[in-house]
Coordinates of C-alpha atoms in Angstrom, one line a residue:
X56 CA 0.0 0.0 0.0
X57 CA 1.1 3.9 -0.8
X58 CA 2.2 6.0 1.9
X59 CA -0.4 8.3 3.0
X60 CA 0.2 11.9 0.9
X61 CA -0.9 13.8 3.9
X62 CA -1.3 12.9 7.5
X63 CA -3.2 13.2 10.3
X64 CA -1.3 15.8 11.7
X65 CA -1.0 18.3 9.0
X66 CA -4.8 18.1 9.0
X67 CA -5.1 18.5 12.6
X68 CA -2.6 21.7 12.2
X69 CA -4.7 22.8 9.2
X70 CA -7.7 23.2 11.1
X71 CA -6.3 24.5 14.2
X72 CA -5.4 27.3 12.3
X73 CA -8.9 27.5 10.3
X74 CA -10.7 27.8 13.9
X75 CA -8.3 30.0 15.6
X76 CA -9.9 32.5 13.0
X77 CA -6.4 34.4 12.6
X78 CA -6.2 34.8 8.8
X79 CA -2.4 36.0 8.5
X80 CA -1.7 32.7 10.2
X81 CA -3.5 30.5 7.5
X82 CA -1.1 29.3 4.6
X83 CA -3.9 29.0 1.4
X84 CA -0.9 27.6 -0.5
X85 CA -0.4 24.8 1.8
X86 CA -4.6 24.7 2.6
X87 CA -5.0 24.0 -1.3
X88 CA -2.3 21.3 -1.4
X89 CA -3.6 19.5 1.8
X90 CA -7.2 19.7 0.3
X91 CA -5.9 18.5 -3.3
X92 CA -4.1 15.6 -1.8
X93 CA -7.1 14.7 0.5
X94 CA -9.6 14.5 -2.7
X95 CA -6.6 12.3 -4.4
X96 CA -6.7 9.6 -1.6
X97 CA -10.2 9.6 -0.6
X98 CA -11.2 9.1 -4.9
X99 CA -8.3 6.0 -4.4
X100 CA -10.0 4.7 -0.8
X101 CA -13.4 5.1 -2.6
X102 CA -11.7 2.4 -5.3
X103 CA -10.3 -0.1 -2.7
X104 CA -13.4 0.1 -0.7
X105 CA -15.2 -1.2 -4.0
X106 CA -12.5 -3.6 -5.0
X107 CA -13.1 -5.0 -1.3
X108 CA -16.9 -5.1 -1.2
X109 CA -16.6 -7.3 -4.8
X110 CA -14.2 -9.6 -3.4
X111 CA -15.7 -10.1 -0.2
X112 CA -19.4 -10.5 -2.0
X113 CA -17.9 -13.3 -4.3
X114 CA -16.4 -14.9 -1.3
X115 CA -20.0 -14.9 0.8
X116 CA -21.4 -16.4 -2.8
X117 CA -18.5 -19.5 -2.6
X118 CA -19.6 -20.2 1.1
X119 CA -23.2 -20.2 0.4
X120 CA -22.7 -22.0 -2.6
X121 CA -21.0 -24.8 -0.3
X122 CA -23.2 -24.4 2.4
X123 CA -26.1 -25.1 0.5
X124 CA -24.6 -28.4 -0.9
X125 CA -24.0 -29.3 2.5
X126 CA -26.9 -28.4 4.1
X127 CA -28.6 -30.3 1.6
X128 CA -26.5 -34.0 2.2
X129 CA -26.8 -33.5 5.7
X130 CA -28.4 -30.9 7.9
X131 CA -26.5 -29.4 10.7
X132 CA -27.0 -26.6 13.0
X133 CA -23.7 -25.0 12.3
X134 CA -24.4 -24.5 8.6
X135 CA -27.9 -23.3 8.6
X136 CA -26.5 -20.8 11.3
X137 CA -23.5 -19.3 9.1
X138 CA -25.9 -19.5 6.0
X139 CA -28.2 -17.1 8.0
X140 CA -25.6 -15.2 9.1
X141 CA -23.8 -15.0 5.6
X142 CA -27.4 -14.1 4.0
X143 CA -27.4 -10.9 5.1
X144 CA -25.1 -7.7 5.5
X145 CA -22.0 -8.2 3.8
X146 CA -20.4 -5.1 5.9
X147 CA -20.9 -6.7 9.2
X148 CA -17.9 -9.5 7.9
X149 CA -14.2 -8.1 8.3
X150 CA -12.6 -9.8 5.2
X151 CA -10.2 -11.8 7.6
X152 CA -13.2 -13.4 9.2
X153 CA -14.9 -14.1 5.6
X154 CA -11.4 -15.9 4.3
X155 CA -11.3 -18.0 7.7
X156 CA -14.6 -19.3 6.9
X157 CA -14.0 -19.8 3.1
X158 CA -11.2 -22.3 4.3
X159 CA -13.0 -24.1 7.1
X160 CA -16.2 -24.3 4.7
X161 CA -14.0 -25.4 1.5
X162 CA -12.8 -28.6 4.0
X163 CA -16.2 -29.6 5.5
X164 CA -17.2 -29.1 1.6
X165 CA -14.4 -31.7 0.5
X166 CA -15.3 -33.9 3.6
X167 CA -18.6 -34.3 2.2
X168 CA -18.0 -34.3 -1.4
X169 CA -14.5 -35.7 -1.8
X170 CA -12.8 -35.1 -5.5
X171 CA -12.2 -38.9 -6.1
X172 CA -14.0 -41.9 -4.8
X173 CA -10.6 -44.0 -5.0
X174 CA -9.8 -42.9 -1.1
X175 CA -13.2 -44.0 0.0
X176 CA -13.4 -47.0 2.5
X177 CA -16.4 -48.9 0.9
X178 CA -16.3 -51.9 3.2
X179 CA -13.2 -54.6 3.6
X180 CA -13.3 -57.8 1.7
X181 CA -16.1 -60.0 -0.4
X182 CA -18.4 -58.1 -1.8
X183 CA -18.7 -55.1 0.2
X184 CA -16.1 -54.3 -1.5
X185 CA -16.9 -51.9 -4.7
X186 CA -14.8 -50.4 -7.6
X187 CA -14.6 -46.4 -8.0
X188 CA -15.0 -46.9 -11.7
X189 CA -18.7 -48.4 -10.8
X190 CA -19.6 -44.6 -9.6
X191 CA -20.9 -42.4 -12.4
X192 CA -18.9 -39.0 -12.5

């Protein structure tokens, strides 16, 4: 990430000298630069605040895609309750929080729906026994 153009203290300083109503104190040189610099980051923060909300909106669709497949083998109370929770404001999710669940949901997902059935105990010996190959794909 960029280093902030202006900082919280040249702000602070800026205004300070706006409210103590002394005009020959008040740079408007260094006023206009501040203020040009402030619209420049806050158009930039207005970008990474939409870049975030899309990424954290496709991550809430991949959970409740995966919920929803899981919910449907097998009901459980935990599901339902972070399908609830997921369903409605995205804001109320720090991204951190949304990317921990993505990765616990992904492995309960894979528990549940495993990639290949070649790893799968079907039963020892005789005829309980069965062939991956027999499972249409």
């Amino acid at each position: 990430m960029k280093k902030a153009i202006i900082d919280s203290g040249a702000l602070r300083k800026l205004a300070d000298d706006i409210s103590s109503e002394s005009l020959d104190e008040l740079n408007l040189d260094a006023l206009a630069e501040v203020l040009a610099a402030a619209a420049a980051q806050l158009e930039e923060l207005a970008s990474l605040r939409q870049d975030c909300r899309l990424l954290k909106e496709e991550y809430r669709t991949r959970i409740l895609g995966m919920l929803k497949a899981i919910i449907a083998c097998k009901p459980d109370d935990d599901s339902a309750m972070l399908a609830s929770r997921l369903a409605g404001d995205i804001e109320q999710f720090r991204a951190e929080q949304l990317i921990r669940q993505y990765h616990r949901v992904a492995a309960r997902f894979r528990n549940r729906f495993p990639a290949s059935f070649r790893y799968l105990n079907f039963g020892r010996g005789g005829d309980s026994e069965k062939r991956w190959e027999e499972h249409k794909i």
